[in-house]
mmCIF file of C-alpha atoms in Angstrom:
data_model
loop_
_atom_site.group_PDB
_atom_site.id
_atom_site.type_symbol
_atom_site.label_atom_id
_atom_site.label_comp_id
_atom_site.label_asym_id
_atom_site.label_seq_id
_atom_site.Cartn_x
_atom_site.Cartn_y
_atom_site.Cartn_z
ATOM 1 C CA MET A 1 -100.437 -4.459 -58.250
ATOM 2 C CA ASN A 2 -98.394 -6.637 -55.878
ATOM 3 C CA ARG A 3 -99.812 -5.096 -52.718
ATOM 4 C CA ILE A 4 -102.324 -7.170 -50.756
ATOM 5 C CA GLY A 5 -105.016 -5.207 -48.936
ATOM 6 C CA LYS A 6 -107.906 -5.994 -46.636
ATOM 7 C CA LEU A 7 -111.403 -4.650 -46.117
ATOM 8 C CA TYR A 8 -112.099 -4.059 -42.422
ATOM 9 C CA PHE A 9 -115.393 -3.290 -40.692
ATOM 10 C CA ARG A 10 -115.262 -1.903 -37.165
ATOM 11 C CA TYR A 11 -118.742 -1.400 -35.753
ATOM 12 C CA GLY A 12 -120.280 -0.282 -32.486
ATOM 13 C CA THR A 13 -123.195 1.661 -31.061
ATOM 14 C CA MET A 14 -123.308 5.444 -30.868
ATOM 15 C CA GLY A 15 -120.888 6.816 -28.301
ATOM 16 C CA SER A 16 -118.511 3.845 -28.529
ATOM 17 C CA ALA A 17 -115.656 6.105 -29.748
ATOM 18 C CA LYS A 18 -115.550 4.713 -33.306
ATOM 19 C CA THR A 19 -114.814 8.120 -34.817
ATOM 20 C CA ALA A 20 -112.152 8.832 -32.190
ATOM 21 C CA MET A 21 -110.534 5.517 -33.140
ATOM 22 C CA LEU A 22 -110.535 6.518 -36.805
ATOM 23 C CA LEU A 23 -108.938 9.871 -36.037
ATOM 24 C CA THR A 24 -106.343 8.287 -33.757
ATOM 25 C CA THR A 25 -105.515 5.800 -36.506
ATOM 26 C CA ALA A 26 -105.066 8.675 -38.967
ATOM 27 C CA TYR A 27 -102.731 10.421 -36.520
ATOM 28 C CA ASN A 28 -100.668 7.241 -36.113
ATOM 29 C CA PHE A 29 -100.366 6.892 -39.890
ATOM 30 C CA GLU A 30 -99.066 10.449 -40.100
ATOM 31 C CA GLU A 31 -96.525 9.775 -37.367
ATOM 32 C CA ARG A 32 -95.227 6.776 -39.315
ATOM 33 C CA GLY A 33 -95.225 8.532 -42.689
ATOM 34 C CA MET A 34 -97.974 6.274 -44.082
ATOM 35 C CA SER A 35 -100.319 7.713 -46.696
ATOM 36 C CA TYR A 36 -104.076 7.665 -46.193
ATOM 37 C CA ILE A 37 -107.341 9.326 -47.273
ATOM 38 C CA CYS A 38 -110.446 9.860 -45.128
ATOM 39 C CA PHE A 39 -113.969 9.613 -46.547
ATOM 40 C CA LYS A 40 -117.406 10.241 -45.078
ATOM 41 C CA PRO A 41 -120.954 9.943 -46.507
ATOM 42 C CA VAL A 42 -122.457 13.394 -47.003
ATOM 43 C CA VAL A 43 -125.744 12.251 -45.427
ATOM 44 C CA ASP A 44 -124.270 13.220 -42.048
ATOM 45 C CA THR A 45 -124.936 16.967 -42.229
ATOM 46 C CA ARG A 46 -124.046 17.889 -38.650
ATOM 47 C CA ASP A 47 -120.734 19.304 -39.914
ATOM 48 C CA LYS A 48 -120.981 22.012 -42.545
ATOM 49 C CA LYS A 49 -117.461 21.509 -43.839
ATOM 50 C CA ASN A 50 -115.849 18.345 -45.095
ATOM 51 C CA VAL A 51 -114.408 17.083 -41.823
ATOM 52 C CA ILE A 52 -114.680 14.033 -39.614
ATOM 53 C CA ARG A 53 -115.133 15.237 -36.048
ATOM 54 C CA SER A 54 -115.313 13.218 -32.845
ATOM 55 C CA ARG A 55 -117.217 14.063 -29.682
ATOM 56 C CA ILE A 56 -113.941 14.780 -27.894
ATOM 57 C CA GLY A 57 -113.193 17.643 -30.283
ATOM 58 C CA ILE A 58 -110.527 16.310 -32.663
ATOM 59 C CA GLU A 59 -111.102 16.377 -36.410
ATOM 60 C CA ARG A 60 -109.630 15.601 -39.825
ATOM 61 C CA GLU A 61 -110.426 16.784 -43.326
ATOM 62 C CA CYS A 62 -112.168 14.234 -45.503
ATOM 63 C CA ARG A 63 -113.671 13.690 -48.930
ATOM 64 C CA TRP A 64 -117.459 13.530 -49.213
ATOM 65 C CA ILE A 65 -119.193 10.392 -50.433
ATOM 66 C CA TYR A 66 -122.408 11.227 -52.283
ATOM 67 C CA LYS A 67 -125.186 8.816 -53.140
ATOM 68 C CA GLU A 68 -123.923 8.690 -56.736
ATOM 69 C CA THR A 69 -120.202 8.458 -55.847
ATOM 70 C CA ASP A 70 -118.346 5.549 -57.467
ATOM 71 C CA LEU A 71 -115.603 4.924 -54.916
ATOM 72 C CA TYR A 72 -113.624 2.613 -57.172
ATOM 73 C CA ALA A 73 -113.573 5.208 -59.956
ATOM 74 C CA GLU A 74 -112.588 7.946 -57.485
ATOM 75 C CA ILE A 75 -109.603 5.976 -56.175
ATOM 76 C CA ARG A 76 -108.600 5.051 -59.724
ATOM 77 C CA ASP A 77 -108.726 8.746 -60.706
ATOM 78 C CA ILE A 78 -106.472 9.632 -57.770
ATOM 79 C CA PHE A 79 -103.954 7.069 -59.000
ATOM 80 C CA GLU A 80 -104.102 8.342 -62.586
ATOM 81 C CA LYS A 81 -103.544 11.946 -61.456
ATOM 82 C CA THR A 82 -100.793 11.340 -58.908
ATOM 83 C CA LEU A 83 -99.308 8.011 -60.062
ATOM 84 C CA ASP A 84 -99.472 7.012 -56.415
ATOM 85 C CA LEU A 85 -102.037 5.303 -54.229
ATOM 86 C CA PRO A 86 -102.733 5.759 -50.519
ATOM 87 C CA GLN A 87 -101.793 2.836 -48.329
ATOM 88 C CA TRP A 88 -104.975 3.178 -46.290
ATOM 89 C CA ILE A 89 -108.515 4.481 -46.739
ATOM 90 C CA LEU A 90 -110.510 5.370 -43.614
ATOM 91 C CA ILE A 91 -114.298 5.716 -43.850
ATOM 92 C CA ASP A 92 -116.523 7.158 -41.137
ATOM 93 C CA GLU A 93 -120.291 6.483 -40.846
ATOM 94 C CA ALA A 94 -119.978 3.474 -43.174
ATOM 95 C CA GLN A 95 -123.532 2.371 -42.404
ATOM 96 C CA PHE A 96 -124.712 5.077 -44.824
ATOM 97 C CA LEU A 97 -122.884 3.526 -47.788
ATOM 98 C CA SER A 98 -124.929 1.689 -50.382
ATOM 99 C CA ALA A 99 -124.298 -2.011 -50.965
ATOM 100 C CA GLY A 100 -122.863 -1.077 -54.352
ATOM 101 C CA GLN A 101 -120.379 1.333 -52.772
ATOM 102 C CA VAL A 102 -119.201 -1.381 -50.373
ATOM 103 C CA ASP A 103 -118.633 -3.617 -53.397
ATOM 104 C CA GLN A 104 -116.630 -0.798 -54.988
ATOM 105 C CA LEU A 105 -114.441 -0.641 -51.881
ATOM 106 C CA ALA A 106 -113.906 -4.391 -52.007
ATOM 107 C CA ARG A 107 -112.824 -4.106 -55.638
ATOM 108 C CA THR A 108 -110.484 -1.264 -54.668
ATOM 109 C CA VAL A 109 -108.881 -3.541 -52.064
ATOM 110 C CA ASP A 110 -108.520 -6.443 -54.493
ATOM 111 C CA ASP A 111 -107.325 -4.505 -57.552
ATOM 112 C CA PHE A 112 -105.081 -1.883 -55.911
ATOM 113 C CA GLY A 113 -103.975 -3.625 -52.718
ATOM 114 C CA ILE A 114 -105.208 -0.765 -50.516
ATOM 115 C CA ASN A 115 -106.340 -1.402 -46.959
ATOM 116 C CA VAL A 116 -109.809 0.019 -46.275
ATOM 117 C CA ILE A 117 -111.152 0.446 -42.740
ATOM 118 C CA CYS A 118 -114.863 1.202 -42.417
ATOM 119 C CA TYR A 119 -116.216 2.495 -39.102
ATOM 120 C CA GLY A 120 -119.952 2.547 -38.500
ATOM 121 C CA LEU A 121 -123.112 1.421 -36.777
ATOM 122 C CA ARG A 122 -124.457 -2.080 -37.150
ATOM 123 C CA THR A 123 -128.180 -1.383 -36.780
ATOM 124 C CA ASP A 124 -130.689 1.453 -36.756
ATOM 125 C CA PHE A 125 -133.028 2.586 -33.944
ATOM 126 C CA ARG A 126 -135.346 -0.364 -34.655
ATOM 127 C CA SER A 127 -132.435 -2.849 -34.413
ATOM 128 C CA HIS A 128 -132.454 -3.475 -38.195
ATOM 129 C CA LEU A 129 -129.252 -3.631 -40.202
ATOM 130 C CA PHE A 130 -128.255 -0.640 -42.320
ATOM 131 C CA GLU A 131 -127.654 -1.425 -45.996
ATOM 132 C CA GLY A 132 -123.956 -0.576 -45.882
ATOM 133 C CA SER A 133 -123.404 -2.510 -42.664
ATOM 134 C CA ARG A 134 -125.184 -5.580 -43.993
ATOM 135 C CA ARG A 135 -122.933 -5.690 -47.056
ATOM 136 C CA LEU A 136 -119.817 -5.189 -44.958
ATOM 137 C CA PHE A 137 -120.800 -8.127 -42.745
ATOM 138 C CA GLU A 138 -121.198 -10.181 -45.904
ATOM 139 C CA ILE A 139 -117.865 -9.425 -47.599
ATOM 140 C CA ALA A 140 -115.395 -7.740 -45.198
ATOM 141 C CA ASP A 141 -112.143 -9.616 -44.565
ATOM 142 C CA THR A 142 -112.012 -8.615 -40.899
ATOM 143 C CA ILE A 143 -114.905 -7.614 -38.611
ATOM 144 C CA ASP A 144 -114.312 -6.112 -35.156
ATOM 145 C CA GLU A 145 -116.818 -4.893 -32.569
ATOM 146 C CA VAL A 146 -116.097 -1.669 -30.699
ATOM 147 C CA LYS A 147 -117.811 -2.397 -27.389
ATOM 148 C CA SER A 148 -119.440 0.025 -24.982
ATOM 149 C CA THR A 149 -121.461 -0.383 -21.798
ATOM 150 C CA CYS A 150 -125.125 0.333 -21.069
ATOM 151 C CA SER A 151 -126.035 2.194 -17.867
ATOM 152 C CA CYS A 152 -127.117 -1.159 -16.411
ATOM 153 C CA GLY A 153 -123.685 -2.704 -16.994
ATOM 154 C CA ARG A 154 -124.510 -4.860 -19.999
ATOM 155 C CA LYS A 155 -123.043 -4.397 -23.474
ATOM 156 C CA THR A 156 -124.864 -1.861 -25.643
ATOM 157 C CA ILE A 157 -126.656 -3.333 -28.649
ATOM 158 C CA VAL A 158 -129.300 -0.845 -29.816
ATOM 159 C CA ASN A 159 -129.042 2.808 -30.897
ATOM 160 C CA ALA A 160 -132.405 3.793 -29.424
ATOM 161 C CA ARG A 161 -134.058 6.943 -30.775
ATOM 162 C CA ILE A 162 -135.678 9.120 -28.132
ATOM 163 C CA ASP A 163 -138.089 12.043 -28.060
ATOM 164 C CA SER A 164 -137.826 15.296 -26.093
ATOM 165 C CA LYS A 165 -139.032 13.492 -22.942
ATOM 166 C CA GLY A 166 -136.399 10.776 -23.225
ATOM 167 C CA ASP A 167 -138.926 8.138 -24.278
ATOM 168 C CA ILE A 168 -137.936 5.573 -26.904
ATOM 169 C CA ILE A 169 -139.404 6.019 -30.390
ATOM 170 C CA THR A 170 -140.118 2.972 -32.562
ATOM 171 C CA GLU A 171 -141.516 4.608 -35.708
ATOM 172 C CA GLY A 172 -139.981 6.945 -38.289
ATOM 173 C CA GLU A 173 -137.457 7.169 -41.105
ATOM 174 C CA GLN A 174 -134.375 4.978 -40.769
ATOM 175 C CA VAL A 175 -131.978 7.913 -41.103
ATOM 176 C CA GLU A 176 -132.358 10.879 -38.777
ATOM 177 C CA ILE A 177 -129.139 12.652 -37.881
ATOM 178 C CA GLY A 178 -128.733 13.566 -34.241
ATOM 179 C CA GLY A 179 -126.618 13.266 -31.113
ATOM 180 C CA ASN A 180 -127.373 12.684 -27.451
ATOM 181 C CA ASP A 181 -130.589 14.668 -27.786
ATOM 182 C CA ARG A 182 -131.975 12.086 -30.217
ATOM 183 C CA TYR A 183 -130.230 8.806 -29.457
ATOM 184 C CA MET A 184 -129.307 6.641 -26.500
ATOM 185 C CA SER A 185 -127.206 3.471 -26.713
ATOM 186 C CA VAL A 186 -128.690 0.687 -24.596
ATOM 187 C CA CYS A 187 -128.514 -3.068 -24.157
ATOM 188 C CA ARG A 188 -131.224 -5.301 -25.591
ATOM 189 C CA LYS A 189 -132.916 -5.836 -22.201
ATOM 190 C CA CYS A 190 -133.139 -2.130 -21.389
ATOM 191 C CA TRP A 191 -134.386 -1.375 -24.897
ATOM 192 C CA THR A 192 -137.160 -3.958 -24.503
ATOM 193 C CA ASN A 193 -138.104 -2.789 -20.999
ATOM 194 C CA LYS A 194 -138.197 0.880 -21.973
ATOM 195 C CA ARG A 195 -140.476 0.127 -24.930
ATOM 196 C CA ILE A 196 -142.818 -1.826 -22.671
ATOM 197 C CA GLU A 197 -142.869 1.082 -20.192
ATOM 198 C CA ARG A 198 -143.684 3.510 -23.009
ATOM 199 C CA MET A 199 -146.526 1.353 -24.293
ATOM 200 C CA SER A 200 -147.931 0.950 -20.777
ATOM 201 C CA ARG A 201 -148.015 4.726 -20.237
ATOM 202 C CA ASP A 202 -149.564 5.369 -23.626
ATOM 203 C CA ARG A 203 -152.322 2.805 -23.126
ATOM 204 C CA LEU A 204 -155.643 4.459 -22.352
ATOM 205 C CA PRO A 205 -156.996 3.656 -18.877
ATOM 206 C CA PHE A 206 -159.982 1.317 -18.731
ATOM 207 C CA GLU A 207 -163.199 3.200 -18.222
ATOM 208 C CA SER A 208 -166.050 1.289 -16.652
ATOM 209 C CA GLU A 209 -169.559 2.089 -17.711
#
């Protein structure tokens, strides 16, 4: 293969229009006659069919990525069946990839010369890196932040998980699929302040004897 590809990671908090960017990129490829394939981890079960859908209502068909999916083998099989390779691979929700699957994408880039763009979150609701995101930070050729703004005016950093009252939650499983009813993107300062407020309200009042 004489083609030279790159592995890209474009990350941002929830609501930063990452998925809309992916779908716009796919549309631009179509307009220019460039071949591409969209992928998405099946862990995101909000959509019942195999589509990538943005909050603004646009969507594209995609291939599912399962926990056991070998992405390198899947791309190789596509080549063996069609004798052609896509110029680009677009992946939504890349934070849900395993480290091994990110390595498979890197090998796909290096062996086949395909450009791979991964869109995803950097950290979870506790501000800890996702496995897939960590590996992308370690080996991606190009890393870009998709910025968005907190209600206070600062840059959003944390994908805070909230309960039915809008209070921030700090305990629970790392992966819990949800939208605006479950998550709120905030800056680090607001995240810290809201946690302090929650702890202050939950603290039992002092009772004198």
